[in-house]
């Protein structure tokens, strides 16, 4: 079964964090192509539906398009519109500090800058002109990356840590993954922009969640609602509990509570993916290397099936040189180091 390029986003983040990768996508498409038995009368319409779904999935995840960029901007615009129209106005009436309320807007501006850079910047495309310089940047480990390997599509020698992206149809230096949310590959030259984009996006969602939560809590405290009692279905007086407070706030401020639930969920997902991305940066790994290294580790398990004559080759990360050196390589790509030494 062919291996697909790593993807990200909400679904991709969950798959990466749960330990799944490209094979999950292949398995999913395999189920669509080989469904459960069906009645003869349903066959024609079912096949048409399957073809339509496969075409849609292929367009969304395996061709370059701006669908997820537009979706990203629409969702971000809706959340900030709700924050501006509802939370900001109420918080001003409660005399919240202005700089506290303006922090999400500052994070939005910074986030959009790094989002744009992630979308339009060159990830490190390998061409005939720079092929030789890229070949000298990283050492070949002869396990995951072997010398004298050629890309069958680009007809170029493959530098260590590079990979051909089937979506962009190009080989990328220090390939990490193809991100549908920025419609671009993440490689050596734009990994810093993507990491800062992810950091500011997580921070903006978390900040709005904190502001909205503080507003609702202060509203409950100022109104002494938590001291009240209510009559239950049996006619007994009950002290207000957390479930009743949430129900009351949802009925009174449905849009704010719904937005709060969305940004809290988003903060958790993005926070988990950010921790994973920071771990990869701190250990000088890419998503592609982590995924392939994880599979290589699984193939060395005692129960893993492999030919009896095959000798095990243990993958070892030879590119990690300490935390600060690894982070410096993200923000000052290794190609720049090499060019400076050569001069």
mmCIF file of C-alpha atoms in Angstrom:
data_model
loop_
_atom_site.group_PDB
_atom_site.id
_atom_site.type_symbol
_atom_site.label_atom_id
_atom_site.label_comp_id
_atom_site.label_asym_id
_atom_site.label_seq_id
_atom_site.Cartn_x
_atom_site.Cartn_y
_atom_site.Cartn_z
ATOM 1 C CA UNK A 1 0.000 0.000 0.000
ATOM 2 C CA UNK A 2 1.547 3.362 -1.010
ATOM 3 C CA UNK A 3 2.515 5.772 1.735
ATOM 4 C CA UNK A 4 0.787 9.148 1.705
ATOM 5 C CA UNK A 5 2.477 12.365 2.834
ATOM 6 C CA UNK A 6 1.788 13.328 6.453
ATOM 7 C CA UNK A 7 -1.110 15.757 6.868
ATOM 8 C CA UNK A 8 -2.097 18.006 9.756
ATOM 9 C CA UNK A 9 -5.022 20.099 10.888
ATOM 10 C CA UNK A 10 -7.622 19.095 13.498
ATOM 11 C CA UNK A 11 -8.068 15.555 12.161
ATOM 12 C CA UNK A 12 -4.379 15.212 11.373
ATOM 13 C CA UNK A 13 -3.414 16.481 14.819
ATOM 14 C CA UNK A 14 -5.579 13.869 16.491
ATOM 15 C CA UNK A 15 -4.167 11.126 14.274
ATOM 16 C CA UNK A 16 -0.583 12.205 14.960
ATOM 17 C CA UNK A 17 -1.160 12.484 18.714
ATOM 18 C CA UNK A 18 -2.889 9.098 18.801
ATOM 19 C CA UNK A 19 -0.053 7.488 16.865
ATOM 20 C CA UNK A 20 -1.730 7.076 13.488
ATOM 21 C CA UNK A 21 -0.333 8.283 10.210
ATOM 22 C CA UNK A 22 -0.721 7.998 6.496
ATOM 23 C CA UNK A 23 -1.772 4.346 6.610
ATOM 24 C CA UNK A 24 -4.972 5.403 8.381
ATOM 25 C CA UNK A 25 -5.890 7.515 5.362
ATOM 26 C CA UNK A 26 -5.150 4.588 3.043
ATOM 27 C CA UNK A 27 -7.298 2.308 5.211
ATOM 28 C CA UNK A 28 -10.126 4.828 5.150
ATOM 29 C CA UNK A 29 -10.030 5.069 1.350
ATOM 30 C CA UNK A 30 -9.827 1.269 1.168
ATOM 31 C CA UNK A 31 -13.104 1.019 3.107
ATOM 32 C CA UNK A 32 -14.743 3.422 0.689
ATOM 33 C CA UNK A 33 -13.596 1.351 -2.260
ATOM 34 C CA UNK A 34 -14.588 -1.963 -0.637
ATOM 35 C CA UNK A 35 -17.862 -1.373 1.192
ATOM 36 C CA UNK A 36 -20.140 -3.879 2.875
ATOM 37 C CA UNK A 37 -22.380 -6.069 0.638
ATOM 38 C CA UNK A 38 -25.396 -4.228 -0.695
ATOM 39 C CA UNK A 39 -28.677 -4.961 -2.427
ATOM 40 C CA UNK A 40 -28.584 -4.974 -6.286
ATOM 41 C CA UNK A 41 -30.966 -2.024 -6.536
ATOM 42 C CA UNK A 42 -28.633 0.176 -4.485
ATOM 43 C CA UNK A 43 -25.456 -0.566 -6.423
ATOM 44 C CA UNK A 44 -25.615 2.209 -9.004
ATOM 45 C CA UNK A 45 -26.381 5.044 -6.598
ATOM 46 C CA UNK A 46 -23.881 3.733 -4.024
ATOM 47 C CA UNK A 47 -21.061 3.603 -6.602
ATOM 48 C CA UNK A 48 -21.836 7.158 -7.718
ATOM 49 C CA UNK A 49 -21.761 8.327 -4.098
ATOM 50 C CA UNK A 50 -18.460 6.522 -3.487
ATOM 51 C CA UNK A 51 -16.867 8.109 -6.552
ATOM 52 C CA UNK A 52 -18.104 11.551 -5.497
ATOM 53 C CA UNK A 53 -16.748 11.107 -1.961
ATOM 54 C CA UNK A 54 -13.388 9.827 -3.243
ATOM 55 C CA UNK A 55 -13.081 12.747 -5.658
ATOM 56 C CA UNK A 56 -13.918 15.201 -2.872
ATOM 57 C CA UNK A 57 -11.389 13.640 -0.476
ATOM 58 C CA UNK A 58 -8.746 13.602 -3.193
ATOM 59 C CA UNK A 59 -9.393 17.249 -4.025
ATOM 60 C CA UNK A 60 -9.356 18.375 -0.387
ATOM 61 C CA UNK A 61 -6.333 16.415 0.871
ATOM 62 C CA UNK A 62 -4.242 15.449 -2.165
ATOM 63 C CA UNK A 63 -4.336 18.516 -4.428
ATOM 64 C CA UNK A 64 -3.259 22.066 -3.732
ATOM 65 C CA UNK A 65 -6.345 24.205 -3.146
ATOM 66 C CA UNK A 66 -7.432 27.125 -0.997
ATOM 67 C CA UNK A 67 -10.433 25.447 0.668
ATOM 68 C CA UNK A 68 -8.880 25.103 4.114
ATOM 69 C CA UNK A 69 -7.317 28.573 3.959
ATOM 70 C CA UNK A 70 -10.773 30.058 3.365
ATOM 71 C CA UNK A 71 -12.268 27.839 6.086
ATOM 72 C CA UNK A 72 -9.514 28.934 8.483
ATOM 73 C CA UNK A 73 -10.178 32.631 7.823
ATOM 74 C CA UNK A 74 -13.965 32.220 8.048
ATOM 75 C CA UNK A 75 -13.773 30.391 11.398
ATOM 76 C CA UNK A 76 -11.286 32.908 12.766
ATOM 77 C CA UNK A 77 -13.472 35.791 11.595
ATOM 78 C CA UNK A 78 -16.585 34.279 13.186
ATOM 79 C CA UNK A 79 -14.872 33.710 16.535
ATOM 80 C CA UNK A 80 -13.412 37.223 16.641
ATOM 81 C CA UNK A 81 -16.737 38.754 15.554
ATOM 82 C CA UNK A 82 -18.472 36.977 18.413
ATOM 83 C CA UNK A 83 -15.757 38.054 20.844
ATOM 84 C CA UNK A 84 -16.030 41.679 19.680
ATOM 85 C CA UNK A 85 -19.830 41.899 19.651
ATOM 86 C CA UNK A 86 -20.515 40.009 22.875
ATOM 87 C CA UNK A 87 -17.582 39.506 25.254
ATOM 88 C CA UNK A 88 -15.697 42.751 24.601
ATOM 89 C CA UNK A 89 -18.749 44.973 25.160
ATOM 90 C CA UNK A 90 -19.857 43.248 28.360
ATOM 91 C CA UNK A 91 -16.310 43.249 29.744
ATOM 92 C CA UNK A 92 -15.991 46.988 29.108
ATOM 93 C CA UNK A 93 -19.177 47.527 31.149
ATOM 94 C CA UNK A 94 -17.595 45.510 33.974
ATOM 95 C CA UNK A 95 -14.472 47.730 33.668
ATOM 96 C CA UNK A 96 -12.024 45.024 32.615
ATOM 97 C CA UNK A 97 -8.516 46.411 31.876
ATOM 98 C CA UNK A 98 -8.375 47.480 28.225
ATOM 99 C CA UNK A 99 -4.960 45.942 27.531
ATOM 100 C CA UNK A 100 -6.316 42.625 28.820
ATOM 101 C CA UNK A 101 -9.200 42.756 26.319
ATOM 102 C CA UNK A 102 -6.992 43.884 23.405
ATOM 103 C CA UNK A 103 -4.490 41.033 23.797
ATOM 104 C CA UNK A 104 -6.453 38.642 21.493
ATOM 105 C CA UNK A 105 -6.381 41.286 18.717
ATOM 106 C CA UNK A 106 -2.618 41.698 19.053
ATOM 107 C CA UNK A 107 -2.185 37.925 18.845
ATOM 108 C CA UNK A 108 -4.488 37.887 15.801
ATOM 109 C CA UNK A 109 -2.297 40.386 13.913
ATOM 110 C CA UNK A 110 0.892 38.453 14.700
ATOM 111 C CA UNK A 111 -0.814 35.164 13.847
ATOM 112 C CA UNK A 112 -1.995 36.419 10.446
ATOM 113 C CA UNK A 113 1.555 37.561 9.630
ATOM 114 C CA UNK A 114 3.028 34.116 10.304
ATOM 115 C CA UNK A 115 0.029 32.427 8.668
ATOM 116 C CA UNK A 116 0.712 34.390 5.473
ATOM 117 C CA UNK A 117 4.428 33.607 5.624
ATOM 118 C CA UNK A 118 3.663 29.908 6.092
ATOM 119 C CA UNK A 119 1.370 29.999 3.061
ATOM 120 C CA UNK A 120 3.579 31.855 0.589
ATOM 121 C CA UNK A 121 7.166 31.111 1.632
ATOM 122 C CA UNK A 122 9.369 28.550 -0.089
ATOM 123 C CA UNK A 123 9.672 25.489 2.191
ATOM 124 C CA UNK A 124 13.019 24.542 0.666
ATOM 125 C CA UNK A 125 12.254 23.237 -2.802
ATOM 126 C CA UNK A 126 15.110 21.164 -4.236
ATOM 127 C CA UNK A 127 16.088 22.042 -7.817
ATOM 128 C CA UNK A 128 18.977 21.327 -10.143
ATOM 129 C CA UNK A 129 20.534 24.635 -9.104
ATOM 130 C CA UNK A 130 20.661 23.913 -5.354
ATOM 131 C CA UNK A 131 20.790 20.113 -5.386
ATOM 132 C CA UNK A 132 24.532 19.870 -4.631
ATOM 133 C CA UNK A 133 24.425 22.354 -1.765
ATOM 134 C CA UNK A 134 21.517 20.518 -0.127
ATOM 135 C CA UNK A 135 23.348 17.195 -0.453
ATOM 136 C CA UNK A 136 26.105 18.506 1.821
ATOM 137 C CA UNK A 137 23.901 19.882 4.604
ATOM 138 C CA UNK A 138 22.925 16.695 6.457
ATOM 139 C CA UNK A 139 24.687 13.408 7.011
ATOM 140 C CA UNK A 140 23.135 10.217 5.603
ATOM 141 C CA UNK A 141 22.268 7.668 8.279
ATOM 142 C CA UNK A 142 21.998 4.758 5.775
ATOM 143 C CA UNK A 143 18.869 3.550 7.573
ATOM 144 C CA UNK A 144 16.138 6.065 6.828
ATOM 145 C CA UNK A 145 18.144 8.111 4.311
ATOM 146 C CA UNK A 146 20.639 6.427 1.986
ATOM 147 C CA UNK A 147 23.227 7.953 -0.327
ATOM 148 C CA UNK A 148 22.811 8.008 -4.090
ATOM 149 C CA UNK A 149 19.019 7.723 -3.939
ATOM 150 C CA UNK A 150 17.121 9.483 -6.721
ATOM 151 C CA UNK A 151 13.619 10.865 -6.776
ATOM 152 C CA UNK A 152 11.810 8.990 -9.552
ATOM 153 C CA UNK A 153 9.501 11.960 -10.146
ATOM 154 C CA UNK A 154 11.903 14.923 -10.019
ATOM 155 C CA UNK A 155 14.925 12.947 -11.302
ATOM 156 C CA UNK A 156 17.071 14.596 -8.621
ATOM 157 C CA UNK A 157 19.394 13.070 -6.051
ATOM 158 C CA UNK A 158 17.672 12.974 -2.679
ATOM 159 C CA UNK A 159 19.479 14.847 0.113
ATOM 160 C CA UNK A 160 19.226 13.437 3.616
ATOM 161 C CA UNK A 161 15.967 14.377 5.376
ATOM 162 C CA UNK A 162 14.262 15.342 2.114
ATOM 163 C CA UNK A 163 11.052 13.894 0.697
ATOM 164 C CA UNK A 164 8.964 14.252 -2.429
ATOM 165 C CA UNK A 165 5.538 15.756 -1.719
ATOM 166 C CA UNK A 166 2.935 14.225 -4.000
ATOM 167 C CA UNK A 167 0.539 17.113 -3.333
ATOM 168 C CA UNK A 168 2.952 19.892 -4.348
ATOM 169 C CA UNK A 169 4.856 17.635 -6.785
ATOM 170 C CA UNK A 170 8.299 18.695 -5.588
ATOM 171 C CA UNK A 171 11.108 17.488 -3.355
ATOM 172 C CA UNK A 172 11.460 19.480 -0.137
ATOM 173 C CA UNK A 173 14.590 19.893 1.995
ATOM 174 C CA UNK A 174 14.091 18.723 5.599
ATOM 175 C CA UNK A 175 10.497 17.819 4.753
ATOM 176 C CA UNK A 176 8.167 17.863 7.761
ATOM 177 C CA UNK A 177 4.645 17.466 6.362
ATOM 178 C CA UNK A 178 2.160 18.973 3.931
ATOM 179 C CA UNK A 179 -0.284 21.251 5.756
ATOM 180 C CA UNK A 180 -3.690 21.688 4.151
ATOM 181 C CA UNK A 181 -4.446 24.678 6.402
ATOM 182 C CA UNK A 182 -1.663 26.746 4.804
ATOM 183 C CA UNK A 183 -1.795 24.949 1.422
ATOM 184 C CA UNK A 184 1.956 24.474 1.516
ATOM 185 C CA UNK A 185 4.672 22.055 2.531
ATOM 186 C CA UNK A 186 6.455 22.643 5.811
ATOM 187 C CA UNK A 187 10.197 22.308 5.324
ATOM 188 C CA UNK A 188 13.538 23.739 6.390
ATOM 189 C CA UNK A 189 12.868 27.283 5.215
ATOM 190 C CA UNK A 190 9.367 27.860 6.618
ATOM 191 C CA UNK A 191 9.268 25.593 9.693
ATOM 192 C CA UNK A 192 9.990 28.632 11.911
ATOM 193 C CA UNK A 193 7.008 30.517 10.465
ATOM 194 C CA UNK A 194 4.716 27.526 10.925
ATOM 195 C CA UNK A 195 5.843 26.973 14.526
ATOM 196 C CA UNK A 196 5.210 30.634 15.411
ATOM 197 C CA UNK A 197 1.875 30.538 13.560
ATOM 198 C CA UNK A 198 0.840 27.510 15.614
ATOM 199 C CA UNK A 199 2.073 29.139 18.832
ATOM 200 C CA UNK A 200 0.166 32.419 18.279
ATOM 201 C CA UNK A 201 -2.978 30.590 17.141
ATOM 202 C CA UNK A 202 -2.963 28.488 20.319
ATOM 203 C CA UNK A 203 -2.278 31.570 22.439
ATOM 204 C CA UNK A 204 -5.112 33.569 20.837
ATOM 205 C CA UNK A 205 -7.626 30.742 21.369
ATOM 206 C CA UNK A 206 -6.443 30.283 24.954
ATOM 207 C CA UNK A 207 -6.594 34.020 25.681
ATOM 208 C CA UNK A 208 -10.171 34.307 24.427
ATOM 209 C CA UNK A 209 -11.130 31.256 26.495
ATOM 210 C CA UNK A 210 -9.617 32.834 29.618
ATOM 211 C CA UNK A 211 -11.279 36.233 29.049
ATOM 212 C CA UNK A 212 -14.687 34.654 28.399
ATOM 213 C CA UNK A 213 -14.397 32.393 31.443
ATOM 214 C CA UNK A 214 -13.368 35.272 33.730
ATOM 215 C CA UNK A 215 -16.301 37.323 32.442
ATOM 216 C CA UNK A 216 -18.833 34.566 33.183
ATOM 217 C CA UNK A 217 -17.334 33.830 36.608
ATOM 218 C CA UNK A 218 -17.336 37.507 37.571
ATOM 219 C CA UNK A 219 -20.932 37.787 36.394
ATOM 220 C CA UNK A 220 -21.953 34.920 38.680
ATOM 221 C CA UNK A 221 -20.025 36.389 41.619
ATOM 222 C CA UNK A 222 -21.394 39.917 41.231
ATOM 223 C CA UNK A 223 -24.973 38.668 40.961
ATOM 224 C CA UNK A 224 -24.580 36.309 43.958
ATOM 225 C CA UNK A 225 -26.169 33.644 41.787
ATOM 226 C CA UNK A 226 -24.155 30.897 43.445
ATOM 227 C CA UNK A 227 -25.877 31.732 46.773
ATOM 228 C CA UNK A 228 -29.396 31.300 45.394
ATOM 229 C CA UNK A 229 -31.678 28.270 45.643
ATOM 230 C CA UNK A 230 -34.132 26.768 43.178
ATOM 231 C CA UNK A 231 -37.069 24.350 43.298
ATOM 232 C CA UNK A 232 -36.451 20.981 41.639
ATOM 233 C CA UNK A 233 -39.004 18.737 39.915
ATOM 234 C CA UNK A 234 -40.074 17.217 43.247
ATOM 235 C CA UNK A 235 -40.764 20.621 44.779
ATOM 236 C CA UNK A 236 -37.695 20.599 47.015
ATOM 237 C CA UNK A 237 -35.405 23.577 47.455
ATOM 238 C CA UNK A 238 -31.898 22.911 46.144
ATOM 239 C CA UNK A 239 -28.688 24.963 46.399
ATOM 240 C CA UNK A 240 -27.405 26.158 43.040
ATOM 241 C CA UNK A 241 -24.676 23.806 41.765
ATOM 242 C CA UNK A 242 -22.251 23.978 38.855
ATOM 243 C CA UNK A 243 -24.623 22.135 36.474
ATOM 244 C CA UNK A 244 -27.421 24.603 37.180
ATOM 245 C CA UNK A 245 -25.024 27.550 36.703
ATOM 246 C CA UNK A 246 -23.877 26.245 33.317
ATOM 247 C CA UNK A 247 -27.488 25.720 32.207
ATOM 248 C CA UNK A 248 -28.452 29.195 33.408
ATOM 249 C CA UNK A 249 -25.502 30.841 31.652
ATOM 250 C CA UNK A 250 -26.189 28.911 28.451
ATOM 251 C CA UNK A 251 -29.814 30.105 28.435
ATOM 252 C CA UNK A 252 -28.816 33.695 29.278
ATOM 253 C CA UNK A 253 -25.680 33.984 27.099
ATOM 254 C CA UNK A 254 -25.953 31.125 24.557
ATOM 255 C CA UNK A 255 -23.571 32.619 21.999
ATOM 256 C CA UNK A 256 -20.829 33.338 24.551
ATOM 257 C CA UNK A 257 -21.078 29.875 26.129
ATOM 258 C CA UNK A 258 -21.050 28.200 22.700
ATOM 259 C CA UNK A 259 -18.019 30.253 21.642
ATOM 260 C CA UNK A 260 -16.303 29.428 24.948
ATOM 261 C CA UNK A 261 -16.841 25.700 24.389
ATOM 262 C CA UNK A 262 -15.453 25.976 20.862
ATOM 263 C CA UNK A 263 -12.295 27.905 21.820
ATOM 264 C CA UNK A 264 -11.658 25.629 24.822
ATOM 265 C CA UNK A 265 -11.836 22.553 22.594
ATOM 266 C CA UNK A 266 -9.677 24.305 19.995
ATOM 267 C CA UNK A 267 -7.139 25.315 22.654
ATOM 268 C CA UNK A 268 -6.814 21.708 23.826
ATOM 269 C CA UNK A 269 -6.362 20.353 20.294
ATOM 270 C CA UNK A 270 -3.933 23.068 19.259
ATOM 271 C CA UNK A 271 -2.108 22.845 22.586
ATOM 272 C CA UNK A 272 -1.584 19.113 22.132
ATOM 273 C CA UNK A 273 -0.342 19.575 18.573
ATOM 274 C CA UNK A 274 1.888 22.478 19.660
ATOM 275 C CA UNK A 275 3.487 20.304 22.356
ATOM 276 C CA UNK A 276 4.146 17.650 19.727
ATOM 277 C CA UNK A 277 5.669 20.223 17.338
ATOM 278 C CA UNK A 278 7.862 21.656 20.123
ATOM 279 C CA UNK A 279 9.014 18.152 21.033
ATOM 280 C CA UNK A 280 10.041 17.537 17.418
ATOM 281 C CA UNK A 281 11.855 20.889 17.280
ATOM 282 C CA UNK A 282 13.656 20.260 20.584
ATOM 283 C CA UNK A 283 14.846 16.824 19.413
ATOM 284 C CA UNK A 284 15.606 17.922 15.823
ATOM 285 C CA UNK A 285 13.100 15.598 14.200
ATOM 286 C CA UNK A 286 10.489 16.137 11.517
ATOM 287 C CA UNK A 287 6.990 14.689 11.457
ATOM 288 C CA UNK A 288 8.060 12.525 8.508
ATOM 289 C CA UNK A 289 11.086 11.183 10.413
ATOM 290 C CA UNK A 290 9.114 10.645 13.621
ATOM 291 C CA UNK A 291 6.431 8.714 11.760
ATOM 292 C CA UNK A 292 8.887 6.586 9.787
ATOM 293 C CA UNK A 293 11.078 6.058 12.855
ATOM 294 C CA UNK A 294 8.036 4.978 14.850
ATOM 295 C CA UNK A 295 7.142 2.468 12.150
ATOM 296 C CA UNK A 296 10.737 1.245 12.019
ATOM 297 C CA UNK A 297 10.622 0.717 15.807
ATOM 298 C CA UNK A 298 7.378 -1.256 15.460
ATOM 299 C CA UNK A 299 8.937 -3.470 12.795
ATOM 300 C CA UNK A 300 11.597 -4.508 15.339
ATOM 301 C CA UNK A 301 8.999 -5.749 17.821
ATOM 302 C CA UNK A 302 9.130 -9.532 18.375
ATOM 303 C CA UNK A 303 5.641 -10.000 16.945
ATOM 304 C CA UNK A 304 6.257 -7.905 13.825
ATOM 305 C CA UNK A 305 6.274 -9.832 10.550
ATOM 306 C CA UNK A 306 9.450 -9.527 8.473
ATOM 307 C CA UNK A 307 11.475 -11.845 6.220
ATOM 308 C CA UNK A 308 13.722 -14.256 8.181
ATOM 309 C CA UNK A 309 16.790 -13.221 6.176
ATOM 310 C CA UNK A 310 16.305 -9.488 6.795
ATOM 311 C CA UNK A 311 18.831 -8.019 9.219
ATOM 312 C CA UNK A 312 17.352 -5.452 11.609
ATOM 313 C CA UNK A 313 18.565 -1.885 11.189
ATOM 314 C CA UNK A 314 17.918 0.279 14.207
ATOM 315 C CA UNK A 315 17.061 3.904 13.438
ATOM 316 C CA UNK A 316 18.915 6.462 15.554
ATOM 317 C CA UNK A 317 18.479 10.214 15.406
ATOM 318 C CA UNK A 318 21.946 11.487 14.424
ATOM 319 C CA UNK A 319 20.854 15.094 13.853
ATOM 320 C CA UNK A 320 20.122 16.137 17.439
ATOM 321 C CA UNK A 321 22.954 18.233 18.952
ATOM 322 C CA UNK A 322 21.346 19.653 22.089
ATOM 323 C CA UNK A 323 18.267 21.785 22.746
ATOM 324 C CA UNK A 324 19.615 25.218 21.797
ATOM 325 C CA UNK A 325 21.419 23.949 18.725
ATOM 326 C CA UNK A 326 18.257 22.167 17.575
ATOM 327 C CA UNK A 327 16.090 25.247 18.072
ATOM 328 C CA UNK A 328 18.676 27.419 16.325
ATOM 329 C CA UNK A 329 18.439 25.098 13.341
ATOM 330 C CA UNK A 330 14.687 25.742 13.157
ATOM 331 C CA UNK A 331 15.022 29.527 13.213
ATOM 332 C CA UNK A 332 18.303 29.611 11.262
ATOM 333 C CA UNK A 333 18.110 26.703 8.797
ATOM 334 C CA UNK A 334 21.168 24.516 8.325
ATOM 335 C CA UNK A 335 21.623 25.667 4.729
ATOM 336 C CA UNK A 336 22.477 29.147 5.989
ATOM 337 C CA UNK A 337 25.114 27.659 8.315
ATOM 338 C CA UNK A 338 26.660 25.738 5.433
ATOM 339 C CA UNK A 339 26.723 28.714 3.068
ATOM 340 C CA UNK A 340 28.370 30.860 5.751
ATOM 341 C CA UNK A 341 31.075 28.235 6.388
ATOM 342 C CA UNK A 342 31.732 27.904 2.670
ATOM 343 C CA UNK A 343 32.233 31.644 2.304
#
